[in-house]
Amino acid sequence: MIEWLLAISILAIIVGFYWIYDIYKLNKLADCLVGHQVEQERLEHQIHEKPFRIFLVRHGLSSGNKSLALYNSVPDPLIPLEPEGREMAVKAGNALREKFLELYPPSKGFRPRIAMRVSPFLRTRETALGLLKGMGEVASWVAFVKETPLLVEQDWGLFEGTGREKRKNRYQDEHLWLTMMKGTHQGPYWARLPCGESFFDVCQRMQILFPSIERDREGLRGYRKRSGSTDAVIVVSHGLTIRAFVASWCNLDVEWFSRSSNPPNCSIRMIETTNESTDVGYIFGGFDEENHEHPLDVNELNSSENWNVPSTVDEWLAFMKIQVNQGDSRPPSQRSRSSRMSALSPYPQKIDEATRLSLPVPKFGLSP
């Protein structure tokens, strides 16, 4: 009996010892997890306190910009830059170099880590090469270059490279349908090109891209920390895609699209982000098709897009009051549905009733 009691006592001591040891290990693990969480929050706070800058660069003058007829023989992804376009890219690289030296002067001993995101089209690849050439010694600050198909140009579907006049003759029904969608049914923000994309579709692509840019900013790969967060990213893309990037990243309203225009070739637009995103505007004006020597005036470009976005509830209510009452003084309850939709729509391109009724009915069954 005594032997049994002794054995049970020894077993109880051993179990108790392991139980106490397990509690000790759990407490140590909890301390480690809490410490890791505190350290992670501290690092995230440091990362989000310092400004993160995005430089949006449109490709240089391409052969497709000069002649739409090229689309009849060359696929859109393979359209190259013109010689003038390559020179534009080098000049834009010089402008980036000056801006980076201004923002990150070597005298302060800080070397930024810069990422570059590039559309895989030939003209954007060639533009990226020109930018790196023009950046000179600052190009060594670029830590990596990533290509992503999310940055490609808007898909024009059936209308790719055809031009407006050929579109009317070659795809009459589709052209009629798109005219109705843009004019009276949806508006240009939502209307999808036949077999292609709408501006809204391109904005959705940008939303898919943003998490990977944020992971680069925070130095994350999945849930694992990797060495070196990025301080800035250079995005080399296309005209409408850059507008979609700005609209999505800065949470701009759909009205901004109808009041903005595609950026000039090799123009540079900067967004600065800490806790909130600020569209700084153009820092380099780029070039138009006629003037390849001197960049466009930055102040004129920025003033043409002076669009204040409502940021508070009161501002939004005042903005909506202007939109709803525009062009019709009657209360909303006394207006027809089409009248209310027209008043809410920010788009000036409208088809009057007589023109709309005179349009032929498309063959694929949509009633005008």
PDB file of C-alpha atoms in Angstrom, residues 64-309:
ATOM      1  CA  GLY A  64       0.606  54.320 -82.546  1.00  0.00           C
ATOM      2  CA  ASN A  65       0.282  57.910 -81.297  1.00  0.00           C
ATOM      3  CA  LYS A  66       1.528  59.094 -84.665  1.00  0.00           C
ATOM      4  CA  SER A  67      -0.578  56.808 -86.846  1.00  0.00           C
ATOM      5  CA  LEU A  68      -3.577  54.716 -85.843  1.00  0.00           C
ATOM      6  CA  ALA A  69      -3.142  52.756 -89.057  1.00  0.00           C
ATOM      7  CA  LEU A  70      -0.302  50.882 -87.376  1.00  0.00           C
ATOM      8  CA  TYR A  71      -2.861  49.008 -85.253  1.00  0.00           C
ATOM      9  CA  ASN A  72      -4.051  47.253 -88.419  1.00  0.00           C
ATOM     10  CA  SER A  73      -0.735  45.413 -88.744  1.00  0.00           C
ATOM     11  CA  VAL A  74       0.903  45.469 -85.300  1.00  0.00           C
ATOM     12  CA  PRO A  75      -0.656  44.223 -82.023  1.00  0.00           C
ATOM     13  CA  ASP A  76      -1.046  46.896 -79.360  1.00  0.00           C
ATOM     14  CA  PRO A  77       1.494  45.326 -76.928  1.00  0.00           C
ATOM     15  CA  LEU A  78       4.206  45.399 -79.642  1.00  0.00           C
ATOM     16  CA  ILE A  79       3.875  49.048 -80.736  1.00  0.00           C
ATOM     17  CA  PRO A  80       7.264  50.714 -80.108  1.00  0.00           C
ATOM     18  CA  LEU A  81       8.348  54.228 -79.253  1.00  0.00           C
ATOM     19  CA  GLU A  82       9.298  56.698 -81.916  1.00  0.00           C
ATOM     20  CA  PRO A  83      12.891  58.050 -81.741  1.00  0.00           C
ATOM     21  CA  GLU A  84      11.410  61.249 -80.280  1.00  0.00           C
ATOM     22  CA  GLY A  85       9.656  59.125 -77.650  1.00  0.00           C
ATOM     23  CA  ARG A  86      12.964  57.651 -76.498  1.00  0.00           C
ATOM     24  CA  GLU A  87      14.405  61.147 -76.152  1.00  0.00           C
ATOM     25  CA  MET A  88      11.347  62.163 -74.134  1.00  0.00           C
ATOM     26  CA  ALA A  89      11.930  59.254 -71.744  1.00  0.00           C
ATOM     27  CA  VAL A  90      15.542  60.304 -71.117  1.00  0.00           C
ATOM     28  CA  LYS A  91      14.434  63.888 -70.404  1.00  0.00           C
ATOM     29  CA  ALA A  92      11.777  62.619 -68.014  1.00  0.00           C
ATOM     30  CA  GLY A  93      14.503  60.559 -66.324  1.00  0.00           C
ATOM     31  CA  ASN A  94      16.542  63.749 -65.877  1.00  0.00           C
ATOM     32  CA  ALA A  95      13.516  65.379 -64.230  1.00  0.00           C
ATOM     33  CA  LEU A  96      13.128  62.378 -61.898  1.00  0.00           C
ATOM     34  CA  ARG A  97      16.812  62.599 -60.990  1.00  0.00           C
ATOM     35  CA  GLU A  98      16.481  66.267 -60.008  1.00  0.00           C
ATOM     36  CA  LYS A  99      13.329  65.570 -57.979  1.00  0.00           C
ATOM     37  CA  PHE A 100      14.871  62.642 -56.112  1.00  0.00           C
ATOM     38  CA  LEU A 101      17.991  64.668 -55.253  1.00  0.00           C
ATOM     39  CA  GLU A 102      15.700  67.427 -53.969  1.00  0.00           C
ATOM     40  CA  LEU A 103      13.598  65.050 -51.853  1.00  0.00           C
ATOM     41  CA  TYR A 104      16.454  62.831 -50.677  1.00  0.00           C
ATOM     42  CA  PRO A 105      19.637  64.964 -50.639  1.00  0.00           C
ATOM     43  CA  PRO A 106      22.772  62.802 -50.278  1.00  0.00           C
ATOM     44  CA  SER A 107      24.089  65.274 -47.700  1.00  0.00           C
ATOM     45  CA  LYS A 108      21.620  63.853 -45.175  1.00  0.00           C
ATOM     46  CA  GLY A 109      23.103  60.398 -45.569  1.00  0.00           C
ATOM     47  CA  PHE A 110      19.760  58.757 -46.416  1.00  0.00           C
ATOM     48  CA  ARG A 111      19.591  56.479 -49.447  1.00  0.00           C
ATOM     49  CA  PRO A 112      15.965  55.792 -50.433  1.00  0.00           C
ATOM     50  CA  ARG A 113      14.807  52.429 -51.684  1.00  0.00           C
ATOM     51  CA  ILE A 114      12.786  52.911 -54.866  1.00  0.00           C
ATOM     52  CA  ALA A 115      10.625  50.389 -56.710  1.00  0.00           C
ATOM     53  CA  MET A 116       9.600  50.514 -60.363  1.00  0.00           C
ATOM     54  CA  ARG A 117       6.362  49.048 -61.720  1.00  0.00           C
ATOM     55  CA  VAL A 118       6.058  48.780 -65.484  1.00  0.00           C
ATOM     56  CA  SER A 119       3.344  47.817 -67.940  1.00  0.00           C
ATOM     57  CA  PRO A 120       4.633  44.905 -70.078  1.00  0.00           C
ATOM     58  CA  PHE A 121       3.816  46.681 -73.370  1.00  0.00           C
ATOM     59  CA  LEU A 122       6.835  47.420 -75.556  1.00  0.00           C
ATOM     60  CA  ARG A 123       6.428  51.211 -75.456  1.00  0.00           C
ATOM     61  CA  THR A 124       6.345  51.282 -71.635  1.00  0.00           C
ATOM     62  CA  ARG A 125       9.339  48.943 -71.396  1.00  0.00           C
ATOM     63  CA  GLU A 126      11.317  51.249 -73.674  1.00  0.00           C
ATOM     64  CA  THR A 127      10.171  54.246 -71.626  1.00  0.00           C
ATOM     65  CA  ALA A 128      11.382  52.586 -68.406  1.00  0.00           C
ATOM     66  CA  LEU A 129      14.799  51.999 -69.989  1.00  0.00           C
ATOM     67  CA  GLY A 130      14.952  55.651 -71.022  1.00  0.00           C
ATOM     68  CA  LEU A 131      14.004  56.778 -67.517  1.00  0.00           C
ATOM     69  CA  LEU A 132      16.785  54.715 -65.929  1.00  0.00           C
ATOM     70  CA  LYS A 133      19.258  56.103 -68.451  1.00  0.00           C
ATOM     71  CA  GLY A 134      18.216  59.680 -67.727  1.00  0.00           C
ATOM     72  CA  MET A 135      18.301  59.182 -63.942  1.00  0.00           C
ATOM     73  CA  GLY A 136      22.068  58.685 -64.038  1.00  0.00           C
ATOM     74  CA  GLU A 137      23.596  57.777 -60.681  1.00  0.00           C
ATOM     75  CA  VAL A 138      20.176  57.980 -59.000  1.00  0.00           C
ATOM     76  CA  ALA A 139      19.159  54.874 -60.985  1.00  0.00           C
ATOM     77  CA  SER A 140      21.174  52.838 -58.459  1.00  0.00           C
ATOM     78  CA  TRP A 141      18.512  53.751 -55.886  1.00  0.00           C
ATOM     79  CA  VAL A 142      15.994  51.612 -57.796  1.00  0.00           C
ATOM     80  CA  ALA A 143      15.951  48.349 -55.833  1.00  0.00           C
ATOM     81  CA  PHE A 144      13.845  46.312 -58.262  1.00  0.00           C
ATOM     82  CA  VAL A 145      11.706  46.512 -61.394  1.00  0.00           C
ATOM     83  CA  LYS A 146       8.464  44.549 -61.645  1.00  0.00           C
ATOM     84  CA  GLU A 147       6.252  44.172 -64.678  1.00  0.00           C
ATOM     85  CA  THR A 148       2.532  43.694 -64.152  1.00  0.00           C
ATOM     86  CA  PRO A 149      -0.265  43.246 -66.723  1.00  0.00           C
ATOM     87  CA  LEU A 150      -2.565  45.176 -64.395  1.00  0.00           C
ATOM     88  CA  LEU A 151      -0.938  48.389 -65.681  1.00  0.00           C
ATOM     89  CA  VAL A 152      -1.696  47.865 -69.369  1.00  0.00           C
ATOM     90  CA  GLU A 153      -3.771  50.298 -71.404  1.00  0.00           C
ATOM     91  CA  GLN A 154      -7.569  50.192 -71.429  1.00  0.00           C
ATOM     92  CA  ASP A 155      -8.831  47.379 -73.640  1.00  0.00           C
ATOM     93  CA  TRP A 156     -10.668  49.026 -76.535  1.00  0.00           C
ATOM     94  CA  GLY A 157     -12.101  45.735 -77.744  1.00  0.00           C
ATOM     95  CA  LEU A 158     -13.545  45.934 -81.262  1.00  0.00           C
ATOM     96  CA  PHE A 159     -12.585  49.598 -81.554  1.00  0.00           C
ATOM     97  CA  GLU A 160      -8.858  49.069 -81.011  1.00  0.00           C
ATOM     98  CA  GLY A 161      -6.973  51.370 -83.368  1.00  0.00           C
ATOM     99  CA  THR A 162      -9.869  51.844 -85.794  1.00  0.00           C
ATOM    100  CA  GLY A 163     -10.488  55.554 -85.220  1.00  0.00           C
ATOM    101  CA  ARG A 164     -13.887  57.177 -84.817  1.00  0.00           C
ATOM    102  CA  GLU A 165     -14.810  57.374 -88.507  1.00  0.00           C
ATOM    103  CA  LYS A 166     -13.939  53.760 -89.324  1.00  0.00           C
ATOM    104  CA  ARG A 167     -15.719  52.677 -86.177  1.00  0.00           C
ATOM    105  CA  LYS A 168     -19.022  54.142 -87.400  1.00  0.00           C
ATOM    106  CA  ASN A 169     -18.807  52.272 -90.705  1.00  0.00           C
ATOM    107  CA  ARG A 170     -17.244  48.999 -89.615  1.00  0.00           C
ATOM    108  CA  TYR A 171     -19.181  48.451 -86.371  1.00  0.00           C
ATOM    109  CA  GLN A 172     -22.372  50.446 -86.817  1.00  0.00           C
ATOM    110  CA  ASP A 173     -24.482  48.568 -84.250  1.00  0.00           C
ATOM    111  CA  GLU A 174     -21.765  48.555 -81.611  1.00  0.00           C
ATOM    112  CA  HIS A 175     -21.021  52.237 -82.188  1.00  0.00           C
ATOM    113  CA  LEU A 176     -24.717  53.045 -81.769  1.00  0.00           C
ATOM    114  CA  TRP A 177     -24.914  50.998 -78.593  1.00  0.00           C
ATOM    115  CA  LEU A 178     -21.844  52.731 -77.092  1.00  0.00           C
ATOM    116  CA  THR A 179     -23.238  56.153 -78.037  1.00  0.00           C
ATOM    117  CA  MET A 180     -26.440  55.385 -76.141  1.00  0.00           C
ATOM    118  CA  MET A 181     -24.585  53.978 -73.128  1.00  0.00           C
ATOM    119  CA  LYS A 182     -22.355  57.050 -72.863  1.00  0.00           C
ATOM    120  CA  GLY A 183     -25.021  59.614 -73.703  1.00  0.00           C
ATOM    121  CA  THR A 184     -28.265  58.675 -71.975  1.00  0.00           C
ATOM    122  CA  HIS A 185     -27.954  55.331 -70.186  1.00  0.00           C
ATOM    123  CA  GLN A 186     -24.764  55.074 -68.154  1.00  0.00           C
ATOM    124  CA  GLY A 187     -22.278  57.845 -68.928  1.00  0.00           C
ATOM    125  CA  PRO A 188     -18.653  57.517 -70.054  1.00  0.00           C
ATOM    126  CA  TYR A 189     -17.403  56.369 -66.636  1.00  0.00           C
ATOM    127  CA  TRP A 190     -19.504  53.199 -66.652  1.00  0.00           C
ATOM    128  CA  ALA A 191     -20.055  52.472 -70.356  1.00  0.00           C
ATOM    129  CA  ARG A 192     -18.019  49.450 -71.428  1.00  0.00           C
ATOM    130  CA  LEU A 193     -16.453  49.367 -74.875  1.00  0.00           C
ATOM    131  CA  PRO A 194     -17.741  46.434 -76.981  1.00  0.00           C
ATOM    132  CA  CYS A 195     -15.576  43.407 -76.083  1.00  0.00           C
ATOM    133  CA  GLY A 196     -13.410  45.816 -74.069  1.00  0.00           C
ATOM    134  CA  GLU A 197     -13.267  47.712 -70.790  1.00  0.00           C
ATOM    135  CA  SER A 198     -14.877  50.741 -69.218  1.00  0.00           C
ATOM    136  CA  PHE A 199     -13.015  53.254 -67.062  1.00  0.00           C
ATOM    137  CA  PHE A 200     -14.638  51.563 -64.085  1.00  0.00           C
ATOM    138  CA  ASP A 201     -13.093  48.243 -65.161  1.00  0.00           C
ATOM    139  CA  VAL A 202      -9.640  49.821 -65.284  1.00  0.00           C
ATOM    140  CA  CYS A 203     -10.184  51.269 -61.787  1.00  0.00           C
ATOM    141  CA  GLN A 204     -10.958  47.764 -60.550  1.00  0.00           C
ATOM    142  CA  ARG A 205      -7.645  46.589 -61.998  1.00  0.00           C
ATOM    143  CA  MET A 206      -5.883  49.283 -59.989  1.00  0.00           C
ATOM    144  CA  GLN A 207      -7.560  48.098 -56.786  1.00  0.00           C
ATOM    145  CA  ILE A 208      -6.087  44.643 -57.418  1.00  0.00           C
ATOM    146  CA  LEU A 209      -2.621  46.170 -57.878  1.00  0.00           C
ATOM    147  CA  PHE A 210      -2.581  48.368 -54.762  1.00  0.00           C
ATOM    148  CA  PRO A 211      -2.038  45.629 -52.117  1.00  0.00           C
ATOM    149  CA  SER A 212       1.238  44.552 -53.739  1.00  0.00           C
ATOM    150  CA  ILE A 213       2.431  48.178 -53.735  1.00  0.00           C
ATOM    151  CA  GLU A 214       1.502  48.425 -50.051  1.00  0.00           C
ATOM    152  CA  ARG A 215       3.407  45.204 -49.313  1.00  0.00           C
ATOM    153  CA  ASP A 216       6.481  46.666 -50.983  1.00  0.00           C
ATOM    154  CA  ARG A 217       6.017  49.834 -48.962  1.00  0.00           C
ATOM    155  CA  GLU A 218       5.894  47.901 -45.690  1.00  0.00           C
ATOM    156  CA  GLY A 219       8.566  45.386 -46.682  1.00  0.00           C
ATOM    157  CA  LEU A 220       6.229  42.405 -46.421  1.00  0.00           C
ATOM    158  CA  ARG A 221       6.091  39.144 -48.309  1.00  0.00           C
ATOM    159  CA  GLY A 222       2.835  37.528 -47.282  1.00  0.00           C
ATOM    160  CA  TYR A 223       2.928  37.709 -43.472  1.00  0.00           C
ATOM    161  CA  ARG A 224       6.723  37.587 -43.311  1.00  0.00           C
ATOM    162  CA  LYS A 225       8.937  40.612 -42.893  1.00  0.00           C
ATOM    163  CA  ARG A 226      11.640  41.078 -45.510  1.00  0.00           C
ATOM    164  CA  SER A 227      14.560  43.438 -45.472  1.00  0.00           C
ATOM    165  CA  GLY A 228      13.939  46.933 -46.736  1.00  0.00           C
ATOM    166  CA  SER A 229      10.686  48.789 -47.224  1.00  0.00           C
ATOM    167  CA  THR A 230      10.325  51.063 -50.237  1.00  0.00           C
ATOM    168  CA  ASP A 231      10.185  54.840 -49.941  1.00  0.00           C
ATOM    169  CA  ALA A 232       8.863  55.527 -53.440  1.00  0.00           C
ATOM    170  CA  VAL A 233       7.602  53.758 -56.544  1.00  0.00           C
ATOM    171  CA  ILE A 234       7.846  54.775 -60.191  1.00  0.00           C
ATOM    172  CA  VAL A 235       4.848  53.572 -62.210  1.00  0.00           C
ATOM    173  CA  VAL A 236       5.331  53.504 -65.984  1.00  0.00           C
ATOM    174  CA  SER A 237       1.982  53.063 -67.666  1.00  0.00           C
ATOM    175  CA  HIS A 238      -0.559  54.502 -70.137  1.00  0.00           C
ATOM    176  CA  GLY A 239      -2.789  57.568 -70.275  1.00  0.00           C
ATOM    177  CA  LEU A 240      -6.174  56.339 -69.089  1.00  0.00           C
ATOM    178  CA  THR A 241      -4.609  53.765 -66.759  1.00  0.00           C
ATOM    179  CA  ILE A 242      -2.743  56.542 -64.946  1.00  0.00           C
ATOM    180  CA  ARG A 243      -6.014  58.463 -64.543  1.00  0.00           C
ATOM    181  CA  ALA A 244      -7.593  55.315 -63.083  1.00  0.00           C
ATOM    182  CA  PHE A 245      -4.633  54.954 -60.693  1.00  0.00           C
ATOM    183  CA  VAL A 246      -4.989  58.544 -59.460  1.00  0.00           C
ATOM    184  CA  ALA A 247      -8.774  58.274 -59.112  1.00  0.00           C
ATOM    185  CA  SER A 248      -8.595  54.975 -57.198  1.00  0.00           C
ATOM    186  CA  TRP A 249      -5.604  55.697 -54.944  1.00  0.00           C
ATOM    187  CA  CYS A 250      -6.840  59.188 -53.969  1.00  0.00           C
ATOM    188  CA  ASN A 251     -10.519  58.104 -53.717  1.00  0.00           C
ATOM    189  CA  LEU A 252     -11.663  60.696 -56.232  1.00  0.00           C
ATOM    190  CA  ASP A 253     -15.299  60.902 -57.304  1.00  0.00           C
ATOM    191  CA  VAL A 254     -16.553  59.642 -60.648  1.00  0.00           C
ATOM    192  CA  GLU A 255     -17.086  63.276 -61.704  1.00  0.00           C
ATOM    193  CA  TRP A 256     -13.308  63.731 -61.750  1.00  0.00           C
ATOM    194  CA  PHE A 257     -13.035  61.416 -64.754  1.00  0.00           C
ATOM    195  CA  SER A 258     -15.187  63.595 -67.008  1.00  0.00           C
ATOM    196  CA  ARG A 259     -13.200  66.685 -65.995  1.00  0.00           C
ATOM    197  CA  SER A 260      -9.735  65.178 -66.399  1.00  0.00           C
ATOM    198  CA  SER A 261      -7.775  64.266 -69.499  1.00  0.00           C
ATOM    199  CA  ASN A 262      -5.023  61.828 -70.356  1.00  0.00           C
ATOM    200  CA  PRO A 263      -1.562  62.993 -69.261  1.00  0.00           C
ATOM    201  CA  PRO A 264       0.923  64.112 -71.926  1.00  0.00           C
ATOM    202  CA  ASN A 265       3.629  61.730 -73.104  1.00  0.00           C
ATOM    203  CA  CYS A 266       6.398  61.254 -70.503  1.00  0.00           C
ATOM    204  CA  SER A 267       4.686  63.583 -68.010  1.00  0.00           C
ATOM    205  CA  ILE A 268       5.318  62.830 -64.324  1.00  0.00           C
ATOM    206  CA  ARG A 269       2.571  63.074 -61.733  1.00  0.00           C
ATOM    207  CA  MET A 270       3.325  62.666 -58.035  1.00  0.00           C
ATOM    208  CA  ILE A 271       1.155  61.341 -55.208  1.00  0.00           C
ATOM    209  CA  GLU A 272       2.363  61.700 -51.626  1.00  0.00           C
ATOM    210  CA  THR A 273       0.995  59.365 -48.986  1.00  0.00           C
ATOM    211  CA  THR A 274       1.381  59.299 -45.207  1.00  0.00           C
ATOM    212  CA  ASN A 275      -1.872  58.532 -43.406  1.00  0.00           C
ATOM    213  CA  GLU A 276      -3.785  60.148 -46.267  1.00  0.00           C
ATOM    214  CA  SER A 277      -3.013  60.445 -49.968  1.00  0.00           C
ATOM    215  CA  THR A 278      -2.396  63.803 -51.596  1.00  0.00           C
ATOM    216  CA  ASP A 279      -2.315  64.295 -55.350  1.00  0.00           C
ATOM    217  CA  VAL A 280       0.566  66.754 -55.674  1.00  0.00           C
ATOM    218  CA  GLY A 281      -0.084  67.019 -59.408  1.00  0.00           C
ATOM    219  CA  TYR A 282       2.340  67.205 -62.306  1.00  0.00           C
ATOM    220  CA  ILE A 283       5.989  67.789 -61.422  1.00  0.00           C
ATOM    221  CA  PHE A 284       7.093  67.436 -65.062  1.00  0.00           C
ATOM    222  CA  GLY A 285       4.819  68.489 -67.899  1.00  0.00           C
ATOM    223  CA  GLY A 286       5.899  65.993 -70.536  1.00  0.00           C
ATOM    224  CA  PHE A 287       5.476  66.640 -74.236  1.00  0.00           C
ATOM    225  CA  ASP A 288       2.756  66.833 -76.847  1.00  0.00           C
ATOM    226  CA  GLU A 289       2.976  65.349 -80.332  1.00  0.00           C
ATOM    227  CA  GLU A 290       3.986  68.648 -81.953  1.00  0.00           C
ATOM    228  CA  ASN A 291       6.531  69.882 -79.427  1.00  0.00           C
ATOM    229  CA  HIS A 292       9.279  67.383 -78.637  1.00  0.00           C
ATOM    230  CA  GLU A 293      11.912  69.819 -77.413  1.00  0.00           C
ATOM    231  CA  HIS A 294      10.373  71.756 -74.543  1.00  0.00           C
ATOM    232  CA  PRO A 295       8.190  70.236 -71.801  1.00  0.00           C
ATOM    233  CA  LEU A 296       4.685  71.532 -71.240  1.00  0.00           C
ATOM    234  CA  ASP A 297       4.005  74.038 -68.471  1.00  0.00           C
ATOM    235  CA  VAL A 298       3.301  72.303 -65.181  1.00  0.00           C
ATOM    236  CA  ASN A 299       1.184  75.128 -63.765  1.00  0.00           C
ATOM    237  CA  GLU A 300      -1.169  75.086 -66.747  1.00  0.00           C
ATOM    238  CA  LEU A 301      -1.610  71.314 -66.501  1.00  0.00           C
ATOM    239  CA  ASN A 302      -2.335  71.431 -62.781  1.00  0.00           C
ATOM    240  CA  SER A 303      -4.725  74.380 -63.035  1.00  0.00           C
ATOM    241  CA  SER A 304      -6.744  72.568 -65.707  1.00  0.00           C
ATOM    242  CA  GLU A 305      -7.518  69.815 -63.178  1.00  0.00           C
ATOM    243  CA  ASN A 306      -8.315  71.947 -60.151  1.00  0.00           C
ATOM    244  CA  TRP A 307     -11.048  69.690 -58.819  1.00  0.00           C
ATOM    245  CA  ASN A 308     -11.919  69.847 -55.116  1.00  0.00           C
ATOM    246  CA  VAL A 309     -13.142  66.509 -53.803  1.00  0.00           C
TER     247      VAL A 309
END
